[in-house]
Amino acid sequence: MGQPESRESPGSEQLELPPGQRLQRGWPVTHYGPVPKFKPDRWEFRVFGATADGDKHCWNHEEFAALPFESVVADLHCVTKFSMPGAEWGGVLARTILDLAPPSPQVTHVMVWAEYGFSSNMRLADFASERTVFATHQGGELLTAEHGFPLRLVVPHLYAWKGPKWVRGVEYMTADRRGFWEERGYHNIGDPWREQRYSYQEEPGDGPEL
Ligand SMILES: Nc1nc2c(c(=O)[nH]1)N[C@H]1C(S)=C(S)[C@@H](COP(=O)(O)O)O[C@H]1N2
Ligand SMILES: [Mo]
């Protein structure tokens, strides 16, 4: 609740997009750097940092693929102003990861880590949203390499850079720290409905000093 619906009213085909966004037909590929090669025998998903039990939690590809599979329908809003509406993402809910590898009570933020050291930070509450999903599938098909195979995060209520492609793990943090784009001029919180695009728009308390 509290989140505007992505579709206006039943029956109307009109979409409600966040301010300044326009509709994109098709699904463009947007990222920084090369597309990593998936090496199944070396891949693992790691939860580390301030876990409740103080231990790291790791899943290899086979183990991760065996976790409960759920679907979430969500729009993708790129800060460069295109939105792709109504995608069906399939994968493992962030909630499931939080249940299996609980954070310590001091955790306030998470850093989501991807191949090549790409990262994005968010508040624990954003990560814990019931719609945040580690997606393996889109539209019923396995993700393609360019779109993040074997795993990407989708945080429906934040700009799409908050969803790393080729994700490899989550760090539980007891204080906020900026991720890759958050250090490079993008807003620390990144709520598209409040048009929080750039770090110069941040208000006191929105993020750590730059
Ligand atoms: N690892 C990684 N993930 C990333 C990015 C990136 O540069 N590296 N870019 C983000 C941005 S800005 C967007 S808009 C979406 C785009 O996802 P798509 O290429 O599947 O449309 O991926 C996000 N995930
Ligand atoms: Mo983006």
JSON list of C-alpha atoms and ligand atoms in Angstrom, two decimals:
[
{"chain": "A", "resi": 1, "resn": "MET", "atom": "CA", "xyz": [0.00, 0.00, 0.00]},
{"chain": "A", "resi": 2, "resn": "GLY", "atom": "CA", "xyz": [0.99, 3.61, -0.24]},
{"chain": "A", "resi": 3, "resn": "GLN", "atom": "CA", "xyz": [2.43, 2.85, -3.64]},
{"chain": "A", "resi": 4, "resn": "PRO", "atom": "CA", "xyz": [0.48, 4.27, -6.62]},
{"chain": "A", "resi": 5, "resn": "GLU", "atom": "CA", "xyz": [-1.00, 1.54, -8.81]},
{"chain": "A", "resi": 6, "resn": "SER", "atom": "CA", "xyz": [0.83, 1.13, -12.07]},
{"chain": "A", "resi": 7, "resn": "ARG", "atom": "CA", "xyz": [-2.43, 0.82, -14.01]},
{"chain": "A", "resi": 8, "resn": "GLU", "atom": "CA", "xyz": [-5.05, 3.49, -13.64]},
{"chain": "A", "resi": 9, "resn": "SER", "atom": "CA", "xyz": [-8.41, 1.81, -13.65]},
{"chain": "A", "resi": 10, "resn": "PRO", "atom": "CA", "xyz": [-9.57, -1.59, -14.77]},
{"chain": "A", "resi": 11, "resn": "GLY", "atom": "CA", "xyz": [-10.62, -1.49, -18.41]},
{"chain": "A", "resi": 12, "resn": "SER", "atom": "CA", "xyz": [-8.67, 1.62, -19.27]},
{"chain": "A", "resi": 13, "resn": "GLU", "atom": "CA", "xyz": [-5.47, 0.84, -21.10]},
{"chain": "A", "resi": 14, "resn": "GLN", "atom": "CA", "xyz": [-3.97, 4.02, -19.75]},
{"chain": "A", "resi": 15, "resn": "LEU", "atom": "CA", "xyz": [-0.78, 3.57, -17.80]},
{"chain": "A", "resi": 16, "resn": "GLU", "atom": "CA", "xyz": [0.25, 5.70, -14.94]},
{"chain": "A", "resi": 17, "resn": "LEU", "atom": "CA", "xyz": [3.95, 6.31, -15.17]},
{"chain": "A", "resi": 18, "resn": "PRO", "atom": "CA", "xyz": [6.13, 8.11, -12.63]},
{"chain": "A", "resi": 19, "resn": "PRO", "atom": "CA", "xyz": [6.75, 11.80, -13.42]},
{"chain": "A", "resi": 20, "resn": "GLY", "atom": "CA", "xyz": [9.04, 12.47, -16.37]},
{"chain": "A", "resi": 21, "resn": "GLN", "atom": "CA", "xyz": [8.96, 8.85, -17.62]},
{"chain": "A", "resi": 22, "resn": "ARG", "atom": "CA", "xyz": [7.83, 7.75, -21.07]},
{"chain": "A", "resi": 23, "resn": "LEU", "atom": "CA", "xyz": [6.70, 4.42, -22.38]},
{"chain": "A", "resi": 24, "resn": "GLN", "atom": "CA", "xyz": [9.17, 2.16, -24.10]},
{"chain": "A", "resi": 25, "resn": "ARG", "atom": "CA", "xyz": [8.06, -0.51, -26.53]},
{"chain": "A", "resi": 26, "resn": "GLY", "atom": "CA", "xyz": [10.33, -3.51, -26.45]},
{"chain": "A", "resi": 27, "resn": "TRP", "atom": "CA", "xyz": [12.99, -4.07, -23.86]},
{"chain": "A", "resi": 28, "resn": "PRO", "atom": "CA", "xyz": [16.23, -2.15, -24.29]},
{"chain": "A", "resi": 29, "resn": "VAL", "atom": "CA", "xyz": [19.48, -3.29, -22.70]},
{"chain": "A", "resi": 30, "resn": "THR", "atom": "CA", "xyz": [21.02, -0.72, -20.35]},
{"chain": "A", "resi": 31, "resn": "HIS", "atom": "CA", "xyz": [24.08, -1.19, -18.21]},
{"chain": "A", "resi": 32, "resn": "TYR", "atom": "CA", "xyz": [27.65, -0.12, -17.62]},
{"chain": "A", "resi": 33, "resn": "GLY", "atom": "CA", "xyz": [30.49, -2.41, -18.68]},
{"chain": "A", "resi": 34, "resn": "PRO", "atom": "CA", "xyz": [30.60, -5.83, -20.36]},
{"chain": "A", "resi": 35, "resn": "VAL", "atom": "CA", "xyz": [28.13, -8.73, -20.04]},
{"chain": "A", "resi": 36, "resn": "PRO", "atom": "CA", "xyz": [29.73, -11.33, -17.76]},
{"chain": "A", "resi": 37, "resn": "LYS", "atom": "CA", "xyz": [30.01, -14.95, -18.78]},
{"chain": "A", "resi": 38, "resn": "PHE", "atom": "CA", "xyz": [28.08, -17.33, -16.52]},
{"chain": "A", "resi": 39, "resn": "LYS", "atom": "CA", "xyz": [30.29, -20.04, -15.02]},
{"chain": "A", "resi": 40, "resn": "PRO", "atom": "CA", "xyz": [27.88, -22.42, -13.25]},
{"chain": "A", "resi": 41, "resn": "ASP", "atom": "CA", "xyz": [30.55, -24.27, -11.26]},
{"chain": "A", "resi": 42, "resn": "ARG", "atom": "CA", "xyz": [31.98, -21.03, -9.87]},
{"chain": "A", "resi": 43, "resn": "TRP", "atom": "CA", "xyz": [28.70, -19.20, -9.29]},
{"chain": "A", "resi": 44, "resn": "GLU", "atom": "CA", "xyz": [27.41, -18.76, -5.78]},
{"chain": "A", "resi": 45, "resn": "PHE", "atom": "CA", "xyz": [24.95, -16.45, -4.12]},
{"chain": "A", "resi": 46, "resn": "ARG", "atom": "CA", "xyz": [26.32, -15.12, -0.87]},
{"chain": "A", "resi": 47, "resn": "VAL", "atom": "CA", "xyz": [24.62, -13.36, 2.04]},
{"chain": "A", "resi": 48, "resn": "PHE", "atom": "CA", "xyz": [27.19, -11.79, 4.33]},
{"chain": "A", "resi": 49, "resn": "GLY", "atom": "CA", "xyz": [27.84, -8.86, 6.62]},
{"chain": "A", "resi": 50, "resn": "ALA", "atom": "CA", "xyz": [25.67, -8.43, 9.72]},
{"chain": "A", "resi": 51, "resn": "THR", "atom": "CA", "xyz": [23.72, -11.70, 9.63]},
{"chain": "A", "resi": 52, "resn": "ALA", "atom": "CA", "xyz": [21.79, -12.72, 12.75]},
{"chain": "A", "resi": 53, "resn": "ASP", "atom": "CA", "xyz": [24.03, -15.73, 13.38]},
{"chain": "A", "resi": 54, "resn": "GLY", "atom": "CA", "xyz": [27.24, -13.98, 12.30]},
{"chain": "A", "resi": 55, "resn": "ASP", "atom": "CA", "xyz": [27.81, -16.54, 9.52]},
{"chain": "A", "resi": 56, "resn": "LYS", "atom": "CA", "xyz": [27.86, -16.24, 5.76]},
{"chain": "A", "resi": 57, "resn": "HIS", "atom": "CA", "xyz": [25.10, -18.03, 3.89]},
{"chain": "A", "resi": 58, "resn": "CYS", "atom": "CA", "xyz": [25.91, -19.40, 0.44]},
{"chain": "A", "resi": 59, "resn": "TRP", "atom": "CA", "xyz": [23.91, -21.14, -2.27]},
{"chain": "A", "resi": 60, "resn": "ASN", "atom": "CA", "xyz": [25.41, -22.66, -5.38]},
{"chain": "A", "resi": 61, "resn": "HIS", "atom": "CA", "xyz": [23.45, -22.42, -8.61]},
{"chain": "A", "resi": 62, "resn": "GLU", "atom": "CA", "xyz": [21.64, -25.71, -8.13]},
{"chain": "A", "resi": 63, "resn": "GLU", "atom": "CA", "xyz": [20.69, -24.86, -4.54]},
{"chain": "A", "resi": 64, "resn": "PHE", "atom": "CA", "xyz": [19.50, -21.40, -5.49]},
{"chain": "A", "resi": 65, "resn": "ALA", "atom": "CA", "xyz": [17.38, -22.79, -8.33]},
{"chain": "A", "resi": 66, "resn": "ALA", "atom": "CA", "xyz": [15.65, -25.06, -5.79]},
{"chain": "A", "resi": 67, "resn": "LEU", "atom": "CA", "xyz": [14.40, -22.15, -3.65]},
{"chain": "A", "resi": 68, "resn": "PRO", "atom": "CA", "xyz": [10.66, -21.34, -3.76]},
{"chain": "A", "resi": 69, "resn": "PHE", "atom": "CA", "xyz": [9.72, -19.72, -7.09]},
{"chain": "A", "resi": 70, "resn": "GLU", "atom": "CA", "xyz": [7.30, -16.77, -7.15]},
{"chain": "A", "resi": 71, "resn": "SER", "atom": "CA", "xyz": [6.10, -14.27, -9.74]},
{"chain": "A", "resi": 72, "resn": "VAL", "atom": "CA", "xyz": [5.81, -10.51, -9.46]},
{"chain": "A", "resi": 73, "resn": "VAL", "atom": "CA", "xyz": [4.35, -8.21, -12.12]},
{"chain": "A", "resi": 74, "resn": "ALA", "atom": "CA", "xyz": [6.24, -4.93, -12.09]},
{"chain": "A", "resi": 75, "resn": "ASP", "atom": "CA", "xyz": [7.25, -2.00, -14.26]},
{"chain": "A", "resi": 76, "resn": "LEU", "atom": "CA", "xyz": [10.90, -1.17, -14.91]},
{"chain": "A", "resi": 77, "resn": "HIS", "atom": "CA", "xyz": [11.71, 2.55, -14.67]},
{"chain": "A", "resi": 78, "resn": "CYS", "atom": "CA", "xyz": [15.11, 3.61, -15.98]},
{"chain": "A", "resi": 79, "resn": "VAL", "atom": "CA", "xyz": [16.40, 6.91, -14.69]},
{"chain": "A", "resi": 80, "resn": "THR", "atom": "CA", "xyz": [17.22, 7.85, -18.32]},
{"chain": "A", "resi": 81, "resn": "LYS", "atom": "CA", "xyz": [13.41, 8.23, -18.57]},
{"chain": "A", "resi": 82, "resn": "PHE", "atom": "CA", "xyz": [12.06, 5.16, -20.28]},
{"chain": "A", "resi": 83, "resn": "SER", "atom": "CA", "xyz": [9.72, 2.76, -18.53]},
{"chain": "A", "resi": 84, "resn": "MET", "atom": "CA", "xyz": [8.89, -0.78, -19.50]},
{"chain": "A", "resi": 85, "resn": "PRO", "atom": "CA", "xyz": [5.48, -1.59, -18.05]},
{"chain": "A", "resi": 86, "resn": "GLY", "atom": "CA", "xyz": [3.95, -4.82, -16.84]},
{"chain": "A", "resi": 87, "resn": "ALA", "atom": "CA", "xyz": [6.81, -7.27, -16.97]},
{"chain": "A", "resi": 88, "resn": "GLU", "atom": "CA", "xyz": [6.29, -10.60, -15.24]},
{"chain": "A", "resi": 89, "resn": "TRP", "atom": "CA", "xyz": [9.35, -11.45, -13.17]},
{"chain": "A", "resi": 90, "resn": "GLY", "atom": "CA", "xyz": [9.85, -14.96, -11.81]},
{"chain": "A", "resi": 91, "resn": "GLY", "atom": "CA", "xyz": [12.35, -15.94, -9.18]},
{"chain": "A", "resi": 92, "resn": "VAL", "atom": "CA", "xyz": [13.08, -15.89, -5.48]},
{"chain": "A", "resi": 93, "resn": "LEU", "atom": "CA", "xyz": [11.57, -13.18, -3.31]},
{"chain": "A", "resi": 94, "resn": "ALA", "atom": "CA", "xyz": [13.98, -11.08, -1.26]},
{"chain": "A", "resi": 95, "resn": "ARG", "atom": "CA", "xyz": [11.68, -11.98, 1.66]},
{"chain": "A", "resi": 96, "resn": "THR", "atom": "CA", "xyz": [12.64, -15.62, 1.20]},
{"chain": "A", "resi": 97, "resn": "ILE", "atom": "CA", "xyz": [16.33, -14.74, 1.44]},
{"chain": "A", "resi": 98, "resn": "LEU", "atom": "CA", "xyz": [15.65, -12.66, 4.56]},
{"chain": "A", "resi": 99, "resn": "ASP", "atom": "CA", "xyz": [13.84, -15.65, 6.11]},
{"chain": "A", "resi": 100, "resn": "LEU", "atom": "CA", "xyz": [16.60, -18.13, 5.24]},
{"chain": "A", "resi": 101, "resn": "ALA", "atom": "CA", "xyz": [19.48, -15.82, 6.16]},
{"chain": "A", "resi": 102, "resn": "PRO", "atom": "CA", "xyz": [18.08, -13.36, 8.69]},
{"chain": "A", "resi": 103, "resn": "PRO", "atom": "CA", "xyz": [19.85, -10.04, 9.29]},
{"chain": "A", "resi": 104, "resn": "SER", "atom": "CA", "xyz": [20.91, -9.01, 12.77]},
{"chain": "A", "resi": 105, "resn": "PRO", "atom": "CA", "xyz": [18.51, -6.55, 14.46]},
{"chain": "A", "resi": 106, "resn": "GLN", "atom": "CA", "xyz": [21.05, -3.73, 13.86]},
{"chain": "A", "resi": 107, "resn": "VAL", "atom": "CA", "xyz": [20.76, -3.97, 10.08]},
{"chain": "A", "resi": 108, "resn": "THR", "atom": "CA", "xyz": [19.33, -0.82, 8.46]},
{"chain": "A", "resi": 109, "resn": "HIS", "atom": "CA", "xyz": [20.54, -1.10, 4.84]},
{"chain": "A", "resi": 110, "resn": "VAL", "atom": "CA", "xyz": [21.73, -3.68, 2.35]},
{"chain": "A", "resi": 111, "resn": "MET", "atom": "CA", "xyz": [24.27, -3.59, -0.46]},
{"chain": "A", "resi": 112, "resn": "VAL", "atom": "CA", "xyz": [23.37, -5.82, -3.38]},
{"chain": "A", "resi": 113, "resn": "TRP", "atom": "CA", "xyz": [26.51, -7.01, -5.18]},
{"chain": "A", "resi": 114, "resn": "ALA", "atom": "CA", "xyz": [26.88, -8.12, -8.78]},
{"chain": "A", "resi": 115, "resn": "GLU", "atom": "CA", "xyz": [29.66, -9.33, -11.09]},
{"chain": "A", "resi": 116, "resn": "TYR", "atom": "CA", "xyz": [32.58, -6.95, -11.66]},
{"chain": "A", "resi": 117, "resn": "GLY", "atom": "CA", "xyz": [31.93, -5.22, -8.33]},
{"chain": "A", "resi": 118, "resn": "PHE", "atom": "CA", "xyz": [28.75, -3.46, -9.42]},
{"chain": "A", "resi": 119, "resn": "SER", "atom": "CA", "xyz": [26.65, -2.66, -6.37]},
{"chain": "A", "resi": 120, "resn": "SER", "atom": "CA", "xyz": [23.56, -0.83, -5.24]},
{"chain": "A", "resi": 121, "resn": "ASN", "atom": "CA", "xyz": [22.52, 0.13, -1.73]},
{"chain": "A", "resi": 122, "resn": "MET", "atom": "CA", "xyz": [19.01, 0.39, -0.37]},
{"chain": "A", "resi": 123, "resn": "ARG", "atom": "CA", "xyz": [17.18, 0.62, 2.90]},
{"chain": "A", "resi": 124, "resn": "LEU", "atom": "CA", "xyz": [16.36, -2.73, 4.49]},
{"chain": "A", "resi": 125, "resn": "ALA", "atom": "CA", "xyz": [12.66, -1.81, 4.16]},
{"chain": "A", "resi": 126, "resn": "ASP", "atom": "CA", "xyz": [13.04, -1.42, 0.37]},
{"chain": "A", "resi": 127, "resn": "PHE", "atom": "CA", "xyz": [14.78, -4.77, 0.13]},
{"chain": "A", "resi": 128, "resn": "ALA", "atom": "CA", "xyz": [12.16, -6.37, 2.40]},
{"chain": "A", "resi": 129, "resn": "SER", "atom": "CA", "xyz": [9.26, -5.17, 0.22]},
{"chain": "A", "resi": 130, "resn": "GLU", "atom": "CA", "xyz": [7.01, -8.11, -0.61]},
{"chain": "A", "resi": 131, "resn": "ARG", "atom": "CA", "xyz": [7.54, -7.31, -4.33]},
{"chain": "A", "resi": 132, "resn": "THR", "atom": "CA", "xyz": [11.33, -7.26, -4.36]},
{"chain": "A", "resi": 133, "resn": "VAL", "atom": "CA", "xyz": [12.46, -10.31, -6.32]},
{"chain": "A", "resi": 134, "resn": "PHE", "atom": "CA", "xyz": [15.69, -11.97, -7.41]},
{"chain": "A", "resi": 135, "resn": "ALA", "atom": "CA", "xyz": [14.53, -12.81, -10.90]},
{"chain": "A", "resi": 136, "resn": "THR", "atom": "CA", "xyz": [15.69, -15.74, -12.98]},
{"chain": "A", "resi": 137, "resn": "HIS", "atom": "CA", "xyz": [12.83, -15.37, -15.48]},
{"chain": "A", "resi": 138, "resn": "GLN", "atom": "CA", "xyz": [10.96, -12.63, -17.33]},
{"chain": "A", "resi": 139, "resn": "GLY", "atom": "CA", "xyz": [7.73, -13.29, -19.19]},
{"chain": "A", "resi": 140, "resn": "GLY", "atom": "CA", "xyz": [8.02, -16.99, -18.40]},
{"chain": "A", "resi": 141, "resn": "GLU", "atom": "CA", "xyz": [11.41, -17.30, -20.12]},
{"chain": "A", "resi": 142, "resn": "LEU", "atom": "CA", "xyz": [14.87, -17.55, -18.60]},
{"chain": "A", "resi": 143, "resn": "LEU", "atom": "CA", "xyz": [16.60, -14.18, -18.57]},
{"chain": "A", "resi": 144, "resn": "THR", "atom": "CA", "xyz": [18.97, -13.58, -21.45]},
{"chain": "A", "resi": 145, "resn": "ALA", "atom": "CA", "xyz": [22.64, -12.81, -20.74]},
{"chain": "A", "resi": 146, "resn": "GLU", "atom": "CA", "xyz": [22.19, -9.08, -21.52]},
{"chain": "A", "resi": 147, "resn": "HIS", "atom": "CA", "xyz": [19.24, -8.83, -19.15]},
{"chain": "A", "resi": 148, "resn": "GLY", "atom": "CA", "xyz": [21.09, -10.39, -16.24]},
{"chain": "A", "resi": 149, "resn": "PHE", "atom": "CA", "xyz": [21.16, -14.19, -16.57]},
{"chain": "A", "resi": 150, "resn": "PRO", "atom": "CA", "xyz": [21.36, -16.10, -14.30]},
{"chain": "A", "resi": 151, "resn": "LEU", "atom": "CA", "xyz": [20.02, -13.67, -11.69]},
{"chain": "A", "resi": 152, "resn": "ARG", "atom": "CA", "xyz": [19.01, -10.04, -11.34]},
{"chain": "A", "resi": 153, "resn": "LEU", "atom": "CA", "xyz": [17.26, -8.06, -8.67]},
{"chain": "A", "resi": 154, "resn": "VAL", "atom": "CA", "xyz": [14.01, -6.21, -9.36]},
{"chain": "A", "resi": 155, "resn": "VAL", "atom": "CA", "xyz": [12.86, -3.61, -6.82]},
{"chain": "A", "resi": 156, "resn": "PRO", "atom": "CA", "xyz": [9.54, -2.50, -8.35]},
{"chain": "A", "resi": 157, "resn": "HIS", "atom": "CA", "xyz": [9.16, 0.72, -6.37]},
{"chain": "A", "resi": 158, "resn": "LEU", "atom": "CA", "xyz": [12.68, 2.09, -7.10]},
{"chain": "A", "resi": 159, "resn": "TYR", "atom": "CA", "xyz": [14.52, 3.13, -10.27]},
{"chain": "A", "resi": 160, "resn": "ALA", "atom": "CA", "xyz": [15.92, 0.19, -12.18]},
{"chain": "A", "resi": 161, "resn": "TRP", "atom": "CA", "xyz": [19.57, 0.85, -11.35]},
{"chain": "A", "resi": 162, "resn": "LYS", "atom": "CA", "xyz": [18.64, -0.33, -7.83]},
{"chain": "A", "resi": 163, "resn": "GLY", "atom": "CA", "xyz": [18.24, -3.78, -9.42]},
{"chain": "A", "resi": 164, "resn": "PRO", "atom": "CA", "xyz": [21.64, -5.15, -10.31]},
{"chain": "A", "resi": 165, "resn": "LYS", "atom": "CA", "xyz": [21.85, -7.63, -13.16]},
{"chain": "A", "resi": 166, "resn": "TRP", "atom": "CA", "xyz": [24.24, -10.62, -12.69]},
{"chain": "A", "resi": 167, "resn": "VAL", "atom": "CA", "xyz": [23.72, -10.36, -8.96]},
{"chain": "A", "resi": 168, "resn": "ARG", "atom": "CA", "xyz": [25.91, -12.50, -6.72]},
{"chain": "A", "resi": 169, "resn": "GLY", "atom": "CA", "xyz": [25.02, -11.55, -3.20]},
{"chain": "A", "resi": 170, "resn": "VAL", "atom": "CA", "xyz": [23.74, -9.30, -0.48]},
{"chain": "A", "resi": 171, "resn": "GLU", "atom": "CA", "xyz": [25.65, -7.56, 2.29]},
{"chain": "A", "resi": 172, "resn": "TYR", "atom": "CA", "xyz": [23.71, -6.70, 5.42]},
{"chain": "A", "resi": 173, "resn": "MET", "atom": "CA", "xyz": [24.84, -3.30, 6.74]},
{"chain": "A", "resi": 174, "resn": "THR", "atom": "CA", "xyz": [24.39, -1.53, 10.06]},
{"chain": "A", "resi": 175, "resn": "ALA", "atom": "CA", "xyz": [24.92, 1.88, 8.40]},
{"chain": "A", "resi": 176, "resn": "ASP", "atom": "CA", "xyz": [24.25, 3.20, 4.92]},
{"chain": "A", "resi": 177, "resn": "ARG", "atom": "CA", "xyz": [26.97, 3.23, 2.27]},
{"chain": "A", "resi": 178, "resn": "ARG", "atom": "CA", "xyz": [26.69, 4.27, -1.38]},
{"chain": "A", "resi": 179, "resn": "GLY", "atom": "CA", "xyz": [26.73, 1.77, -4.21]},
{"chain": "A", "resi": 180, "resn": "PHE", "atom": "CA", "xyz": [28.11, 2.17, -7.73]},
{"chain": "A", "resi": 181, "resn": "TRP", "atom": "CA", "xyz": [25.66, 4.70, -9.22]},
{"chain": "A", "resi": 182, "resn": "GLU", "atom": "CA", "xyz": [24.84, 6.25, -5.86]},
{"chain": "A", "resi": 183, "resn": "GLU", "atom": "CA", "xyz": [28.50, 7.33, -5.65]},
{"chain": "A", "resi": 184, "resn": "ARG", "atom": "CA", "xyz": [28.37, 8.67, -9.21]},
{"chain": "A", "resi": 185, "resn": "GLY", "atom": "CA", "xyz": [25.63, 11.26, -9.10]},
{"chain": "A", "resi": 186, "resn": "TYR", "atom": "CA", "xyz": [22.46, 9.22, -8.68]},
{"chain": "A", "resi": 187, "resn": "HIS", "atom": "CA", "xyz": [20.06, 9.60, -5.81]},
{"chain": "A", "resi": 188, "resn": "ASN", "atom": "CA", "xyz": [20.73, 7.49, -2.72]},
{"chain": "A", "resi": 189, "resn": "ILE", "atom": "CA", "xyz": [17.09, 6.40, -2.39]},
{"chain": "A", "resi": 190, "resn": "GLY", "atom": "CA", "xyz": [15.87, 6.52, -6.01]},
{"chain": "A", "resi": 191, "resn": "ASP", "atom": "CA", "xyz": [12.07, 6.59, -5.69]},
{"chain": "A", "resi": 192, "resn": "PRO", "atom": "CA", "xyz": [10.72, 7.25, -9.21]},
{"chain": "A", "resi": 193, "resn": "TRP", "atom": "CA", "xyz": [7.33, 8.43, -7.89]},
{"chain": "A", "resi": 194, "resn": "ARG", "atom": "CA", "xyz": [9.16, 11.25, -6.08]},
{"chain": "A", "resi": 195, "resn": "GLU", "atom": "CA", "xyz": [11.47, 11.69, -9.07]},
{"chain": "A", "resi": 196, "resn": "GLN", "atom": "CA", "xyz": [14.58, 11.13, -6.96]},
{"chain": "A", "resi": 197, "resn": "ARG", "atom": "CA", "xyz": [16.97, 10.89, -9.89]},
{"chain": "A", "resi": 198, "resn": "TYR", "atom": "CA", "xyz": [20.17, 12.68, -8.89]},
{"chain": "A", "resi": 199, "resn": "SER", "atom": "CA", "xyz": [22.21, 13.04, -5.73]},
{"chain": "A", "resi": 200, "resn": "TYR", "atom": "CA", "xyz": [21.98, 16.85, -5.87]},
{"chain": "A", "resi": 201, "resn": "GLN", "atom": "CA", "xyz": [18.27, 16.46, -5.10]},
{"chain": "A", "resi": 202, "resn": "GLU", "atom": "CA", "xyz": [18.97, 14.65, -1.84]},
{"chain": "A", "resi": 203, "resn": "GLU", "atom": "CA", "xyz": [17.75, 16.15, 1.37]},
{"chain": "A", "resi": 204, "resn": "PRO", "atom": "CA", "xyz": [19.48, 15.79, 4.72]},
{"chain": "A", "resi": 205, "resn": "GLY", "atom": "CA", "xyz": [19.00, 12.23, 5.89]},
{"chain": "A", "resi": 206, "resn": "ASP", "atom": "CA", "xyz": [18.53, 10.78, 2.39]},
{"chain": "A", "resi": 207, "resn": "GLY", "atom": "CA", "xyz": [22.05, 9.40, 2.29]},
{"chain": "A", "resi": 208, "resn": "PRO", "atom": "CA", "xyz": [25.63, 9.47, 3.52]},
{"chain": "A", "resi": 209, "resn": "GLU", "atom": "CA", "xyz": [27.80, 12.49, 2.65]},
{"chain": "A", "resi": 210, "resn": "LEU", "atom": "CA", "xyz": [29.26, 12.41, -0.83]},
{"chain": "B", "resi": 1, "resn": "LIG", "atom": "N1", "xyz": [25.25, -5.17, -13.00]},
{"chain": "B", "resi": 1, "resn": "LIG", "atom": "C1", "xyz": [24.55, -4.12, -13.46]},
{"chain": "B", "resi": 1, "resn": "LIG", "atom": "N2", "xyz": [23.22, -4.13, -13.29]},
{"chain": "B", "resi": 1, "resn": "LIG", "atom": "C2", "xyz": [22.46, -3.09, -13.73]},
{"chain": "B", "resi": 1, "resn": "LIG", "atom": "C3", "xyz": [23.05, -1.99, -14.36]},
{"chain": "B", "resi": 1, "resn": "LIG", "atom": "C4", "xyz": [24.48, -1.99, -14.51]},
{"chain": "B", "resi": 1, "resn": "LIG", "atom": "O1", "xyz": [25.09, -1.03, -15.04]},
{"chain": "B", "resi": 1, "resn": "LIG", "atom": "N3", "xyz": [25.17, -3.09, -14.06]},
{"chain": "B", "resi": 1, "resn": "LIG", "atom": "N4", "xyz": [22.26, -0.96, -14.81]},
{"chain": "B", "resi": 1, "resn": "LIG", "atom": "C5", "xyz": [20.94, -0.81, -14.23]},
{"chain": "B", "resi": 1, "resn": "LIG", "atom": "C6", "xyz": [20.09, 0.09, -14.99]},
{"chain": "B", "resi": 1, "resn": "LIG", "atom": "S1", "xyz": [20.52, 1.72, -15.00]},
{"chain": "B", "resi": 1, "resn": "LIG", "atom": "C7", "xyz": [18.94, -0.33, -15.61]},
{"chain": "B", "resi": 1, "resn": "LIG", "atom": "S2", "xyz": [17.88, 0.77, -16.34]},
{"chain": "B", "resi": 1, "resn": "LIG", "atom": "C8", "xyz": [18.59, -1.76, -15.69]},
{"chain": "B", "resi": 1, "resn": "LIG", "atom": "C9", "xyz": [18.32, -2.13, -17.12]},
{"chain": "B", "resi": 1, "resn": "LIG", "atom": "O2", "xyz": [17.95, -3.47, -17.24]},
{"chain": "B", "resi": 1, "resn": "LIG", "atom": "P1", "xyz": [17.74, -4.08, -18.67]},
{"chain": "B", "resi": 1, "resn": "LIG", "atom": "O3", "xyz": [19.03, -3.91, -19.45]},
{"chain": "B", "resi": 1, "resn": "LIG", "atom": "O4", "xyz": [17.38, -5.49, -18.48]},
{"chain": "B", "resi": 1, "resn": "LIG", "atom": "O5", "xyz": [16.64, -3.29, -19.34]},
{"chain": "B", "resi": 1, "resn": "LIG", "atom": "O6", "xyz": [19.62, -2.58, -15.19]},
{"chain": "B", "resi": 1, "resn": "LIG", "atom": "C10", "xyz": [20.22, -2.13, -14.00]},
{"chain": "B", "resi": 1, "resn": "LIG", "atom": "N5", "xyz": [21.12, -3.15, -13.53]},
{"chain": "B", "resi": 2, "resn": "MO", "atom": "MO", "xyz": [18.77, 2.81, -15.93]}
]
